[in-house]
Structures are given as C-alpha cells and as structure tokens.
Tab-separated table of C-alpha atoms and ligand atoms in Angstrom:
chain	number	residue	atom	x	y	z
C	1	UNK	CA	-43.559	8.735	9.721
C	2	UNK	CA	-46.350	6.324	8.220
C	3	UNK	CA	-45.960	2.693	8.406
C	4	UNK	CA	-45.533	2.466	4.790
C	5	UNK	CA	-42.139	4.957	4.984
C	6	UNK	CA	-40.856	2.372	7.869
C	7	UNK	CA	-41.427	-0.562	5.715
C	8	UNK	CA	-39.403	0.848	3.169
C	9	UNK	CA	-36.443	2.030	4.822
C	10	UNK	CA	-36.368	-1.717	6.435
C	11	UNK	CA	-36.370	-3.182	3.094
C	12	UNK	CA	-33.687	-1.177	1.800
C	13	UNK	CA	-31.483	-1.718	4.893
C	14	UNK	CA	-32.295	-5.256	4.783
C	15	UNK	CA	-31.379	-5.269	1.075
C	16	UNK	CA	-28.008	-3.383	1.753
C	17	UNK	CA	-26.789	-5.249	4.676
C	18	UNK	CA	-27.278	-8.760	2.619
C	19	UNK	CA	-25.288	-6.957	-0.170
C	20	UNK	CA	-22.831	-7.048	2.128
C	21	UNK	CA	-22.896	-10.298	3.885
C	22	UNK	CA	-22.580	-11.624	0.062
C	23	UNK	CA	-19.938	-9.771	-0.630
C	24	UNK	CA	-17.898	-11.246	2.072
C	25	UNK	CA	-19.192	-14.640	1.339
C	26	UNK	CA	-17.415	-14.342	-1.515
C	27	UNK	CA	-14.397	-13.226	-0.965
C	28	UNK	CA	-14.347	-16.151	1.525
C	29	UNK	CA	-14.611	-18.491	-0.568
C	30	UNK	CA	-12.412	-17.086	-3.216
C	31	UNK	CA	-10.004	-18.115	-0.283
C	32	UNK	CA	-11.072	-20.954	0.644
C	33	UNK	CA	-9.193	-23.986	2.704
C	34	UNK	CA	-8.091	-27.042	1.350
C	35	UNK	CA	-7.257	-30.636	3.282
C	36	UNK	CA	-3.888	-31.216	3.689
C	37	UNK	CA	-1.349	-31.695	7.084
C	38	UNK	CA	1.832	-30.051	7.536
C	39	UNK	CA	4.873	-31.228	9.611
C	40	UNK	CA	5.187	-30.822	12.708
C	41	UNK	CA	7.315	-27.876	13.834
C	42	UNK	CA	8.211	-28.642	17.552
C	43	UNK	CA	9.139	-32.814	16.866
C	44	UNK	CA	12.207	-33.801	15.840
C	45	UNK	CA	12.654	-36.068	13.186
C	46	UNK	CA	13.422	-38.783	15.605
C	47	UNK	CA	10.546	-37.829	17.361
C	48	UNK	CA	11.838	-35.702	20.450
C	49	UNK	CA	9.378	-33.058	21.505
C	50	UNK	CA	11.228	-29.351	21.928
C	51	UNK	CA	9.809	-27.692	24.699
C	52	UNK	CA	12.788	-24.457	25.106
C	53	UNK	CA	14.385	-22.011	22.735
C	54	UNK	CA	17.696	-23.789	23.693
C	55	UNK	CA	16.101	-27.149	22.820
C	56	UNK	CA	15.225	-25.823	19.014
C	57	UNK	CA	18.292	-23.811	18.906
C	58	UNK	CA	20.013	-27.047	19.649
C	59	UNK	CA	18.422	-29.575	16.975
C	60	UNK	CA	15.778	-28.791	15.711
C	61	UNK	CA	16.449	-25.337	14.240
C	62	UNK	CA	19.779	-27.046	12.219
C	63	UNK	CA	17.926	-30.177	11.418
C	64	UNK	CA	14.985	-28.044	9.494
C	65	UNK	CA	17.717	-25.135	7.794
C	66	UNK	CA	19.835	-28.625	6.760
C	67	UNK	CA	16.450	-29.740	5.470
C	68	UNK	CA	15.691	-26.800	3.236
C	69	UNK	CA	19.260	-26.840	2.057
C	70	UNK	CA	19.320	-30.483	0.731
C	71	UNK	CA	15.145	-30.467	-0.540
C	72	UNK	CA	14.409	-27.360	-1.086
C	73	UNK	CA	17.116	-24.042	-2.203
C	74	UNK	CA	20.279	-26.044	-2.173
C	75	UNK	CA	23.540	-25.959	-0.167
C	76	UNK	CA	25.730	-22.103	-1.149
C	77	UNK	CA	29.042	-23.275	-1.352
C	78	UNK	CA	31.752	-22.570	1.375
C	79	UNK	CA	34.031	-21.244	-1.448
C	80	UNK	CA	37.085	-19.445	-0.868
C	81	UNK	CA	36.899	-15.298	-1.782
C	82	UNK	CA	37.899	-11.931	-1.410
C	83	UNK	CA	35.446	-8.869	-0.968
C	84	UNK	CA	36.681	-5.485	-1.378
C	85	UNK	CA	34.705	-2.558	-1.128
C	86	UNK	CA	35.081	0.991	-2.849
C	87	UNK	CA	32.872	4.160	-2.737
C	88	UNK	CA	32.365	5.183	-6.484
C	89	UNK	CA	30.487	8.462	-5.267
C	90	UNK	CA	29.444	10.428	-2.337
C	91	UNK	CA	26.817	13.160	-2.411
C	92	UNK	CA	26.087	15.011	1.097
C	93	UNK	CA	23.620	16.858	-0.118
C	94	UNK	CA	21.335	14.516	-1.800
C	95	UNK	CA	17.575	14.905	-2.157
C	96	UNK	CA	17.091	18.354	-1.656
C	97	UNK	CA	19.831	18.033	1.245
C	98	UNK	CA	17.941	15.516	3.366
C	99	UNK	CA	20.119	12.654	2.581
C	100	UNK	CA	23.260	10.949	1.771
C	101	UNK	CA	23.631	8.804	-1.191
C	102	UNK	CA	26.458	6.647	-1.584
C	103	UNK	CA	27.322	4.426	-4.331
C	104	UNK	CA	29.402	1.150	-3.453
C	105	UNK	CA	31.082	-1.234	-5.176
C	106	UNK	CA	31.836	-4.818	-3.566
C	107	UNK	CA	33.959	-6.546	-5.017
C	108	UNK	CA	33.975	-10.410	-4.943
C	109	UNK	CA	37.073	-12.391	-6.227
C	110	UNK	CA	37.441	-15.773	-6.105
C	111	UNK	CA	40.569	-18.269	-7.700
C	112	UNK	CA	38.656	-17.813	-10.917
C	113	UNK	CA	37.112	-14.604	-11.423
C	114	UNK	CA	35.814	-11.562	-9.755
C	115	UNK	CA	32.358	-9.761	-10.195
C	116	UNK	CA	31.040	-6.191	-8.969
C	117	UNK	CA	27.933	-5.306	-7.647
C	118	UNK	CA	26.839	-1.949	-7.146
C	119	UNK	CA	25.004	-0.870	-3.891
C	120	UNK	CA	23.148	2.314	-3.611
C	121	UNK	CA	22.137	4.009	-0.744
C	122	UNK	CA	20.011	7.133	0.782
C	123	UNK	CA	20.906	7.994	4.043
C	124	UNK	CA	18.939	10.403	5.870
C	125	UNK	CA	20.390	13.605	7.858
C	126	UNK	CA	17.943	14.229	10.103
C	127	UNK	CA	19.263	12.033	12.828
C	128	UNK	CA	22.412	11.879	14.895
C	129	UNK	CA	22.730	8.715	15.507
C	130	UNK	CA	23.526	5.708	12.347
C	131	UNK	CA	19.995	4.794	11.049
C	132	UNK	CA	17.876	1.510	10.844
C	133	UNK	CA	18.485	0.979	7.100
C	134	UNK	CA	15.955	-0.963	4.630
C	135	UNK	CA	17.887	-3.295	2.488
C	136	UNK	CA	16.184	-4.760	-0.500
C	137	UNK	CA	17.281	-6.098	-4.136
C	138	UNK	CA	15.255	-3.727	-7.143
C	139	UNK	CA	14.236	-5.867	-10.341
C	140	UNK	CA	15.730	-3.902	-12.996
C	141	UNK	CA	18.867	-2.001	-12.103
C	142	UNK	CA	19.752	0.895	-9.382
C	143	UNK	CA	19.083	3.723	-11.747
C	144	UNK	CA	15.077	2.669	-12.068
C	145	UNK	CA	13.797	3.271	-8.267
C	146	UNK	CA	14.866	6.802	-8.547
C	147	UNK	CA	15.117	9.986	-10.989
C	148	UNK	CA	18.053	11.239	-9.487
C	149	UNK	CA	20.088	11.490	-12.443
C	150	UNK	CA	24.027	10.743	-10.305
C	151	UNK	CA	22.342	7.101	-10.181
C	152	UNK	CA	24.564	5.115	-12.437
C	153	UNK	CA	22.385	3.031	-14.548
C	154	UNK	CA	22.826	-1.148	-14.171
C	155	UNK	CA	25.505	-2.459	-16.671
C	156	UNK	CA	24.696	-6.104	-15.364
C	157	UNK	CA	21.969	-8.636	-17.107
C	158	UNK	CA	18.672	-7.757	-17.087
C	159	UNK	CA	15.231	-8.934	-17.575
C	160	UNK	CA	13.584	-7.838	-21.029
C	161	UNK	CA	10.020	-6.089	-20.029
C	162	UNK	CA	8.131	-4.655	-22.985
C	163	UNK	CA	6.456	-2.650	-19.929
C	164	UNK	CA	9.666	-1.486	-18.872
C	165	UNK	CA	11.346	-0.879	-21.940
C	166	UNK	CA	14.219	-3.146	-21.321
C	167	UNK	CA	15.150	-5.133	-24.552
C	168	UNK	CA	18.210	-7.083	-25.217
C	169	UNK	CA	18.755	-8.049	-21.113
C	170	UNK	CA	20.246	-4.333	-21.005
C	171	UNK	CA	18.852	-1.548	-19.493
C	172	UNK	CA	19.334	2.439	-20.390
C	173	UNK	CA	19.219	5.499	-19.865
C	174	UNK	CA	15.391	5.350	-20.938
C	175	UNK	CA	14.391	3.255	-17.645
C	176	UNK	CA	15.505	5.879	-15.075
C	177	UNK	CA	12.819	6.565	-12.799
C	178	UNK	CA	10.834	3.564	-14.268
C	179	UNK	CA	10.058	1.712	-10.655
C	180	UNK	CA	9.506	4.899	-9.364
C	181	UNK	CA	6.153	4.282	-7.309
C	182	UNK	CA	7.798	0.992	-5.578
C	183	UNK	CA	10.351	2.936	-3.950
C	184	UNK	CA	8.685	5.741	-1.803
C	185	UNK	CA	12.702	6.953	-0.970
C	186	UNK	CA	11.624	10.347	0.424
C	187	UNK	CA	8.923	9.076	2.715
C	188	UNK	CA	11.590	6.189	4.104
C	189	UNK	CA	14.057	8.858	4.154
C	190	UNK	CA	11.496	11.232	6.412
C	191	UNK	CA	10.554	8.336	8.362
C	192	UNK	CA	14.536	7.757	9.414
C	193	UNK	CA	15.439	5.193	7.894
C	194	UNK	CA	18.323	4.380	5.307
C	195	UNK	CA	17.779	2.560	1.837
C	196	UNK	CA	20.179	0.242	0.671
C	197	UNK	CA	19.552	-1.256	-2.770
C	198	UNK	CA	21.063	-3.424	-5.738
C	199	UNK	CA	20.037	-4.894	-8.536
C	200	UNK	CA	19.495	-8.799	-8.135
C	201	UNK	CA	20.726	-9.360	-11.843
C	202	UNK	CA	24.007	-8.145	-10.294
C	203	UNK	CA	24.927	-11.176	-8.448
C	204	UNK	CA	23.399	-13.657	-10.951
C	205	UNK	CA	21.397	-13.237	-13.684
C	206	UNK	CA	17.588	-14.787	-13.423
C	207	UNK	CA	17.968	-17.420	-16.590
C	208	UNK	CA	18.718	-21.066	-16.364
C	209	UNK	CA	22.455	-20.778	-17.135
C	210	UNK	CA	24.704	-21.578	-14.095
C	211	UNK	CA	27.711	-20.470	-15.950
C	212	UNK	CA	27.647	-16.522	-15.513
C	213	UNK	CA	27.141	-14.358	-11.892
C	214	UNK	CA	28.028	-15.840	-8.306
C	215	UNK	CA	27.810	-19.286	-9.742
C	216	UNK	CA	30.486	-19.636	-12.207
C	217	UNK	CA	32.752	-18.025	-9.495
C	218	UNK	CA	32.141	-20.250	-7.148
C	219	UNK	CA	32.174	-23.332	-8.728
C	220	UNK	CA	35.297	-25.496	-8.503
C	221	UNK	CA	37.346	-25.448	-11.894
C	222	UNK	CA	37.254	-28.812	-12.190
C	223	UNK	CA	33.771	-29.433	-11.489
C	224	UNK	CA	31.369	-29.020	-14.085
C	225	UNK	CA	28.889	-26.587	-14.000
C	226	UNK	CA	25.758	-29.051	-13.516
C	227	UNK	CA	27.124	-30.012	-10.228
C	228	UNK	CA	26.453	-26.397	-9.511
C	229	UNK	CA	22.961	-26.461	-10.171
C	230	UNK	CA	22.919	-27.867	-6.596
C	231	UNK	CA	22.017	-24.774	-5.456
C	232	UNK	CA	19.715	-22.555	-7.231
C	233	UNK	CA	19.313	-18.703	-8.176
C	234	UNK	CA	17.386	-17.729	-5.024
C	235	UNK	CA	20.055	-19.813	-2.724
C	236	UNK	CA	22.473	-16.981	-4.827
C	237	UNK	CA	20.649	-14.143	-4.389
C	238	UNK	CA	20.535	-14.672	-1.051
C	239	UNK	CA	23.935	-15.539	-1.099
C	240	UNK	CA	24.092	-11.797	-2.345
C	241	UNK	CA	22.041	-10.339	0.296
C	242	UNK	CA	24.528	-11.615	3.027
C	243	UNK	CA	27.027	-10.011	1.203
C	244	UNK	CA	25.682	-6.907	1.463
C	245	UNK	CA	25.405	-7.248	5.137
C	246	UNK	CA	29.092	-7.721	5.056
C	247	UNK	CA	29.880	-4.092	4.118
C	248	UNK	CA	27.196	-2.657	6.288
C	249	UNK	CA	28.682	-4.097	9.176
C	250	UNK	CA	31.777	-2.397	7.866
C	251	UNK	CA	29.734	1.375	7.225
C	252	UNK	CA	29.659	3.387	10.443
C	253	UNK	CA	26.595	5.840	8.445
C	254	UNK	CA	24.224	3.123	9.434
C	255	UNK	CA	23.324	1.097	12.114
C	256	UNK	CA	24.180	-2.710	10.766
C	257	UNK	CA	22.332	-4.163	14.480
C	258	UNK	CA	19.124	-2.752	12.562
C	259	UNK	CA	19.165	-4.115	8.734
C	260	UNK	CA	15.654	-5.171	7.556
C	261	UNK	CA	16.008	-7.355	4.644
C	262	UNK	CA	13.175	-6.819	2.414
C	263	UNK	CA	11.819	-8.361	-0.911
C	264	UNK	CA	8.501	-8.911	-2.976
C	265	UNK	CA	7.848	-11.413	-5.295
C	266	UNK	CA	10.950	-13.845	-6.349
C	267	UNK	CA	12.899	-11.140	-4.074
C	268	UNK	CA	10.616	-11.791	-1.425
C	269	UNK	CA	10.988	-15.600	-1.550
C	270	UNK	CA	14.818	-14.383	-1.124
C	271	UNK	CA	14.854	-12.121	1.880
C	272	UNK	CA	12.885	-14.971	3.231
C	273	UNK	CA	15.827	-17.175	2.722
C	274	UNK	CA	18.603	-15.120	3.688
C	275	UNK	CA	16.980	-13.952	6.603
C	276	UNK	CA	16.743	-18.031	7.805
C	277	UNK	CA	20.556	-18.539	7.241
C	278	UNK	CA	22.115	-15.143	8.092
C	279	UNK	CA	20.562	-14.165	11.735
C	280	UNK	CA	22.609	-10.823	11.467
C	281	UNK	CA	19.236	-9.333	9.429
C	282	UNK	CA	17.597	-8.284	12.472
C	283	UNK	CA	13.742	-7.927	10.663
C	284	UNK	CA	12.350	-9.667	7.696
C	285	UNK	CA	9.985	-8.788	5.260
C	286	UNK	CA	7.898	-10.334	2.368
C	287	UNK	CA	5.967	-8.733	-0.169
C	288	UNK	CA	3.256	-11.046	-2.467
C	289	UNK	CA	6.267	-13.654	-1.842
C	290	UNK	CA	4.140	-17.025	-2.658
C	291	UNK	CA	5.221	-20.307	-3.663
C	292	UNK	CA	8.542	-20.662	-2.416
C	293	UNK	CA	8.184	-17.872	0.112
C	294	UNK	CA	6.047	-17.600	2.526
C	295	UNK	CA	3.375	-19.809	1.392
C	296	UNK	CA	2.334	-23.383	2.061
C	297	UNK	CA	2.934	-25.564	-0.346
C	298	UNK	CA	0.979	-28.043	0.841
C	299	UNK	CA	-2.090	-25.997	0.407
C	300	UNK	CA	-1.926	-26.217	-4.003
C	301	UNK	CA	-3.827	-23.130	-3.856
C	302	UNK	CA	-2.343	-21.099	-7.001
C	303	UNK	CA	0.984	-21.338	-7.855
C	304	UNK	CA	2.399	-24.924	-7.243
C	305	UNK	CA	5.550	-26.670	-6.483
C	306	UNK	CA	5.206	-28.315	-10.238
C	307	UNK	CA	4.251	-25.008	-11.983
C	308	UNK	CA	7.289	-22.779	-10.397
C	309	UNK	CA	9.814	-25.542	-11.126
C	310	UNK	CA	8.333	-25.439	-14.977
C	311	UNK	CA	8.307	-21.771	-15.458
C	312	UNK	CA	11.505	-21.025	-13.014
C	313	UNK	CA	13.806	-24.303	-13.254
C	314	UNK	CA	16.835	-22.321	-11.971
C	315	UNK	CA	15.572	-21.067	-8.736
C	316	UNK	CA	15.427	-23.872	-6.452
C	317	UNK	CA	18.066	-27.107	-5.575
C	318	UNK	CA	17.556	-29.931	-8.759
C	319	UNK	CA	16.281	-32.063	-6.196
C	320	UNK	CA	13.338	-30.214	-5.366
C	321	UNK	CA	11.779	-31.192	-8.691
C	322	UNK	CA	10.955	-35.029	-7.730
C	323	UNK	CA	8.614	-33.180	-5.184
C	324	UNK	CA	5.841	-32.108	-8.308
C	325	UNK	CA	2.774	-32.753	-7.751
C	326	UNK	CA	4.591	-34.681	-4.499
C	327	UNK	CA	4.054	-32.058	-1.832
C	328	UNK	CA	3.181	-34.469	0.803
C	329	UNK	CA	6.530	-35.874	0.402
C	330	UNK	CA	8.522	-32.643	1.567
C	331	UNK	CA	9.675	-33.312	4.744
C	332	UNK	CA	9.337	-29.072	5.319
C	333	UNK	CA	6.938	-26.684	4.545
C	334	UNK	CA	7.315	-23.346	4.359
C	335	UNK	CA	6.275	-22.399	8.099
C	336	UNK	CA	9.071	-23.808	8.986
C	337	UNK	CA	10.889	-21.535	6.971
C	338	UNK	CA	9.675	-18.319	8.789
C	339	UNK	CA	10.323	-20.469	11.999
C	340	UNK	CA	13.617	-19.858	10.902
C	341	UNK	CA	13.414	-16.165	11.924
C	342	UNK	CA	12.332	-16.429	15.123
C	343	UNK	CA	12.828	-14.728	17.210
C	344	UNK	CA	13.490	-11.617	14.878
C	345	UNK	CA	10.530	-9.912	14.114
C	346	UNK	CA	8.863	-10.913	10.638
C	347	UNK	CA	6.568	-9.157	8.383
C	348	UNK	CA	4.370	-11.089	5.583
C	349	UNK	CA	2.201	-8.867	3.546
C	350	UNK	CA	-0.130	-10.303	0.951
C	351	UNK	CA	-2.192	-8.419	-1.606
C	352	UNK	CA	-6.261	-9.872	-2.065
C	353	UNK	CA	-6.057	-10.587	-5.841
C	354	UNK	CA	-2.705	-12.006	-5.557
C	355	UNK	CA	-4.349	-15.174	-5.923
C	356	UNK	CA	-1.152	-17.058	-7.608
C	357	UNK	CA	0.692	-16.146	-4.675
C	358	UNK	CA	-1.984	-17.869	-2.092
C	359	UNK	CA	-2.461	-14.926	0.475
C	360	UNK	CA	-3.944	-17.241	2.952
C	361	UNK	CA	-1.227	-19.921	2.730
C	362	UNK	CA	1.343	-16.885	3.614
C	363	UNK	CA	-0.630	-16.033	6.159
C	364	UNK	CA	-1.484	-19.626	7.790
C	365	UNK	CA	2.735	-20.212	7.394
C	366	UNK	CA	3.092	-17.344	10.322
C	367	UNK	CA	0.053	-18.944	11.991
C	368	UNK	CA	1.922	-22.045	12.326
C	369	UNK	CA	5.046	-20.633	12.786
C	370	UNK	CA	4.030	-18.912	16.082
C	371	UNK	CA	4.724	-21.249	18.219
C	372	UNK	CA	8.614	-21.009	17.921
C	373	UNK	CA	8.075	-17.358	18.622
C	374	UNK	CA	6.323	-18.001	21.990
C	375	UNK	CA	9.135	-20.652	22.983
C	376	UNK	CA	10.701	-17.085	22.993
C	377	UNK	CA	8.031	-15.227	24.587
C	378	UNK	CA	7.074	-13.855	21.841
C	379	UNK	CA	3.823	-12.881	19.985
C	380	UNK	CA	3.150	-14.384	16.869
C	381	UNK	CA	0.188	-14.693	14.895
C	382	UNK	CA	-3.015	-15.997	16.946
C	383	UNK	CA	-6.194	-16.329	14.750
C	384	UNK	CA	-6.352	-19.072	12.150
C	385	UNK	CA	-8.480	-16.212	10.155
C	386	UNK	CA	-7.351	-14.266	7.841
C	387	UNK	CA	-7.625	-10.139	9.389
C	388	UNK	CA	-9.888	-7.778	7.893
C	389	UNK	CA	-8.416	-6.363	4.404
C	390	UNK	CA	-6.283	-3.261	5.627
C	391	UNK	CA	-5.925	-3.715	8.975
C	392	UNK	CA	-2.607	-4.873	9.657
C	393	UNK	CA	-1.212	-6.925	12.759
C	394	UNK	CA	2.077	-5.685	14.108
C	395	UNK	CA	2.881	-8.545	16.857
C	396	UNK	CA	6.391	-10.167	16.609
C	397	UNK	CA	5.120	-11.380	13.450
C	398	UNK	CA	3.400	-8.714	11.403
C	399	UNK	CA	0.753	-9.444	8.587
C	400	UNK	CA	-1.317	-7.325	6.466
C	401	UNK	CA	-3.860	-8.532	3.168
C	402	UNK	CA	-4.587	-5.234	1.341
C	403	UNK	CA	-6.669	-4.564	-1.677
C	404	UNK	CA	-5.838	-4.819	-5.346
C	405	UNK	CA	-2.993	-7.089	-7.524
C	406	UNK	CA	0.629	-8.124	-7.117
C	407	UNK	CA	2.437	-5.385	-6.198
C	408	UNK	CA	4.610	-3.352	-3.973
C	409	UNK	CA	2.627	-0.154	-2.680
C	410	UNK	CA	2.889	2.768	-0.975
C	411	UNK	CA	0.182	0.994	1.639
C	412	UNK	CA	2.529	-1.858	2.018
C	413	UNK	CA	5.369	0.553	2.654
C	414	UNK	CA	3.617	2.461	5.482
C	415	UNK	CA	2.980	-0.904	6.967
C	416	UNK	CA	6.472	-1.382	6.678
C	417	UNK	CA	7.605	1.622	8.214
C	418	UNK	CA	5.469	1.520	11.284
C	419	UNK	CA	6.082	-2.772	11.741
C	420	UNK	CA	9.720	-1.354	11.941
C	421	UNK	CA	9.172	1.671	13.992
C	422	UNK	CA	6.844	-0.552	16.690
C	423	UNK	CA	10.372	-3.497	16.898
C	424	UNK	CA	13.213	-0.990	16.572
O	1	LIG	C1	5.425	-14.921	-10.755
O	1	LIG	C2	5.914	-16.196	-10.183
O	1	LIG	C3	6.091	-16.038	-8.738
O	1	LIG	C4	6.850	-14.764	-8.378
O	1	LIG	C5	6.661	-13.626	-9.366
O	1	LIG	C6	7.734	-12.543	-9.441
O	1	LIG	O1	5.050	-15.029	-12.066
O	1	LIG	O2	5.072	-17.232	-10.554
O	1	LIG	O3	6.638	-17.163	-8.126
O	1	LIG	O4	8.130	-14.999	-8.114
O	1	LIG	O5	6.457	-14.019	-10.623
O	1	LIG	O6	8.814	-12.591	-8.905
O	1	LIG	O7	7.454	-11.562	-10.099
C-alpha cells in the first residue's frame, strides 16, 4: 500500500470518528445540567439523620407522603363508599384461544351517587399458576388498545383528538383499534403476563370541572365543590388505580402480590402517585412521565411547575400554584416521590426528544432516590450519567432513554417485560 493510500484512509477515519465525537457533543448538551439543590432525602425536617429502613419507615417516609399531599397532589378524601363488582362478559377463548378476557364493572356508590368503571382484561392460558398482571389506565376508552370487536367501546368523557377521531368528548365505534401500537397485548400475553386496563376518563374526566367523576361523589353535600379542588385530577386517578387493586385482590385469575402499575405521560405522573400511597402495587412504571412525575422540578428544564399549572390547572392540589416560578420553595422534589417506592422495584423510561418531559431530570430523580433503596439493600441507580441511548439498566430501579419522541413503544414495552421478568 503506498504512503499516499495510508494517508488517506487516516484522514477519512480521522474525519469519521470526529463526526462522531460531535455528534455526542451534542446531544450532551441538548441535555445539559442546570444549578439548582434539592432536599435532602435522608434528614428530617427537624433535622434528624435516618440511618435504617425502620428509621424512614418511621418518620421520614410519612413526613415526605404528608408533604406531597398538602404541596403538591392534594389530600383523597377518606369518604365513605360501597364497591361492587360484576363481570359483564367472559370469553375463554380469547385471542386465538391464548387468553381470557374479562370485562368488569366496579361499582362505586357513595351517600350521593354511584359511578361505573369498566375494567378490561387479557389473561393468558399458558400458565397454571395466576399471572403477574400489567395494570395501566388507556387515554381514550377500552375499545381503542385492541380490535377485538367483544370490547365494549367507552361511554364515559373523553378527550376530543382530531388525530384520533374523537369529537364531542365521545368516542365510537370509529376509534376501535385506534391505540393499537401502544398496547402490544399478544406479546404481554406470550410473555405471561395479564393486562388489566380502563379508561382514565372513567373515574374523572381530564377538564377543570370538579363537579362530575370521583369528585362530585366524594365531596360532602354540604361542602361546595371548590373545597374539593383540594385534591386534584391525578390525586383521582390514582384514587382510581387503587381501586382497581381492590378487585384484583378479590380475582383468583391473577396473582394480585404481582400488580405492576404502569402509566406514560399524565398516566405516568399517576402510577407514580398511586404507587407512593398504595404499597400493595408491587412494581412501578413510568413512561415520558415529566413534570409532575418523575422529573425534577427544580431542574426548569422543559416543562415547568408554572407552565403545567397554566395548561393543566386541575391536576395538582390549588396550593401547588403559589410554587410558579417558586420551585426552590417546595419543600419536596420529585425524588422523593420515587423514594416513596422503595423498596418495590421502579422503572423510569424516558424517550431522547422528549425534551418537555426533561429525560435527564427523570433520570437524576432515581439517582437521588437510591439511597432509600440501599437503606434496603437494594440497588438503585449509581452513575450521575445518563446510560447510553438503548441500553437499559434493570437494578432495583430500572431506567432506559431510547430514541425518537413522546411515546409509548414496543422498545419500551420489551424493557418492560424483561424489568418485570428480572424482579418477579
Ligand atoms: C403534555 C404535558 C405533560 C404530559 C403530556 C400527556 O403536553 O405537558 O405534562 O402530561 O402532555 O399526558 O400527554
């Protein structure tokens, strides 16, 4: 080979390999790390160090949930109901015969109402024993995460989507099948596992109106409804979520010691939440789940405290407006939320454009979170850094950044599936 060929090929290689290097430069710095300090996880607010699990399970643990309660989500109320439960249908030889589906309704009465949800569930055949089920709320009604025609289609309030075709808060016949390709049912299904799923809109519609779903019933007649707004929609959904778990403790076809509340987006930010006040979800996950969810607030990278309580002022507790543009002034931030979880195992997925959603702050909330997992002897998340797109962590807290938008995928599902097959 002459010297002349040599030089070449080094050029090129040198040229390639600082393609690269700026390529990663910049999708650094499209993430990059603001100034800010977070409170301390392990310190009381009187100042008392916790140094055992029994120590945080003691005080500090109810001290932070009573903290997110009063700041953050808002209190659910204690209220007085009934739930009832009914099987509206009952196929054994769904999906080409591999599973079960079951439609439920639960039934919720309280002194001055009562509203239904409807919960629909795959259950595979191929094991003996009562599966691991997957239990997550769908965005726009039961009948739109499958094509399987038995599926009843949502009679509750839903979002209008020009994308989805839903107009008028209703939803049809014409949206069957629609959120096909975030529900992979017959690879969950193969993998044995159980689906259980309902649409959010069931338990309260997502509009600033406290006087239809969970909230009017269980508000105090003689209160008015503004008093309500003490506790916000994703304080109800999770609400919902728990309620849930109350029939599948009840359903021998699954295995209610292995429900993994799921969520992504808004519905991650309420797993998130119900999996911090009901410890019978035995594994949490969020999707994309941001501000509100898994991310930092602290960090003001994409969507802030100020911007979700503009565009969403029904989600969180009234109070946790006079923290706008105030962040420093919440006495929690949202690591101490996933410390919540601990010692369950926890799964945060982020997506790299998903820039309003602040992959790295969900990622640097497990960081800091760890170290409630190791008063456990757990394994948490180790590396302030951010792992290589697509290469998931599965440690007691599980994290993977993939490629490409906002979104629930079929990568984040095999994550999913194998985060759940490593902890169960
Ligand atoms: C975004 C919102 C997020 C997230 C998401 C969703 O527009 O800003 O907080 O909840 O919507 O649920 O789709």
């Amino acid at each position: 080979m002459s010297l002349r060929v040599v030089a070449v090929f080094f050029l090129v290689l040198n040229t390639i390999t600082f393609a690269i290097k700026a390529q990663t430069i910049i999708k650094n710095a499209k993430i990059k790390e603001p100034d800010y300090s977070i409170p301390q996880l392990l310190t009381t607010q009187s100042g008392v160090q916790i140094k055992t699990f029994k120590e945080w399970e003691a005080t500090r643990r109810p001290e932070i949930l009573a903290l997110f309660e009063s700041e953050v989500y808002g209190t659910q109320p204690k209220g007085i109901y009934n739930l009832s439960y009914k099987i509206l249908e009952n196929d054994t030889v769904a999906l080409q015969n591999s599973a079960i589906r079951k439609q439920c309704a639960i039934k919720v009465t309280t002194a001055r109402d009562s509203l239904q949800f409807n919960l629909l569930m795959y259950i595979p055949k191929s094991i003996s024993q009562p599966p691991p089920v997957f239990l997550g709320y769908n965005f726009y009604g039961n009948h739109t995460i499958t094509n399987d025609p038995a599926v009843y289609v949502s009679k509750s309030w839903v979002m209008n989507s020009s994308s989805m075709g839903t107009n008028h808060n209703t939803a049809t016949e014409a949206t069957r099948g629609k959120r096909l390709h975030r529900w992979p049912i017959e690879a969950i299904i193969k993998a044995g596992f159980a689906v259980a799923t309902m649409h959010y809109g069931d338990v309260d519609p997502d509009k600033n109106d406290f006087s239809d779903g969970i909230h009017r019933l269980l508000s105090n007649s003689k209160q008015k409804f503004e008093n309500n707004k003490s506790w916000g929609n994703i304080a109800s959904w999770a609400w919902g979520l728990s309620r849930l778990m109350d029939y599948l403790v009840e359903d021998i076809a699954i295995d209610a010691k292995k429900v993994i509340i799921f969520g992504h987006s808004r519905l991650g930010k309420a797993a998130l939440w119900a999996g911090a006040l009901d410890q019978r979800f035995s594994m949490i996950i969020s999707n994309d789940s941001g501000c509100g969810g898994a991310a930092l607030f602290r960090r003001k990278e994409g969507e802030t405290i100020k911007d979700i309580n503009a565009n969403f002022p029904h989600w969180f507790a009234a109070k946790f407006k006079k923290y706008d543009d105030n962040e420093d002034k919440l006495p929690v931030d949202q690591h101490l939320l996933l410390s919540l979880i601990a010692p369950r195992p926890l799964y945060i997925a982020s997506a790299e454009n998903d820039l309003w959603a602040d992959p790295k702050g969900e990622y640097l909330s497990a960081y800091y979170a760890t170290p409630v997992y190791e008063l456990y002897g757990k394994e948490g998340i180790l590396s302030k850094n951010l792992p290589p797109t697509g290469q998931p962590i599965y440690q007691d807290i599980g994290y993977h950044i993939r490629e490409g938008d906002h979104n629930l995928t079929a990568y984040d599902w095999l994550q999913f599936i194998a985060f759940a097959k490593k902890h169960f």
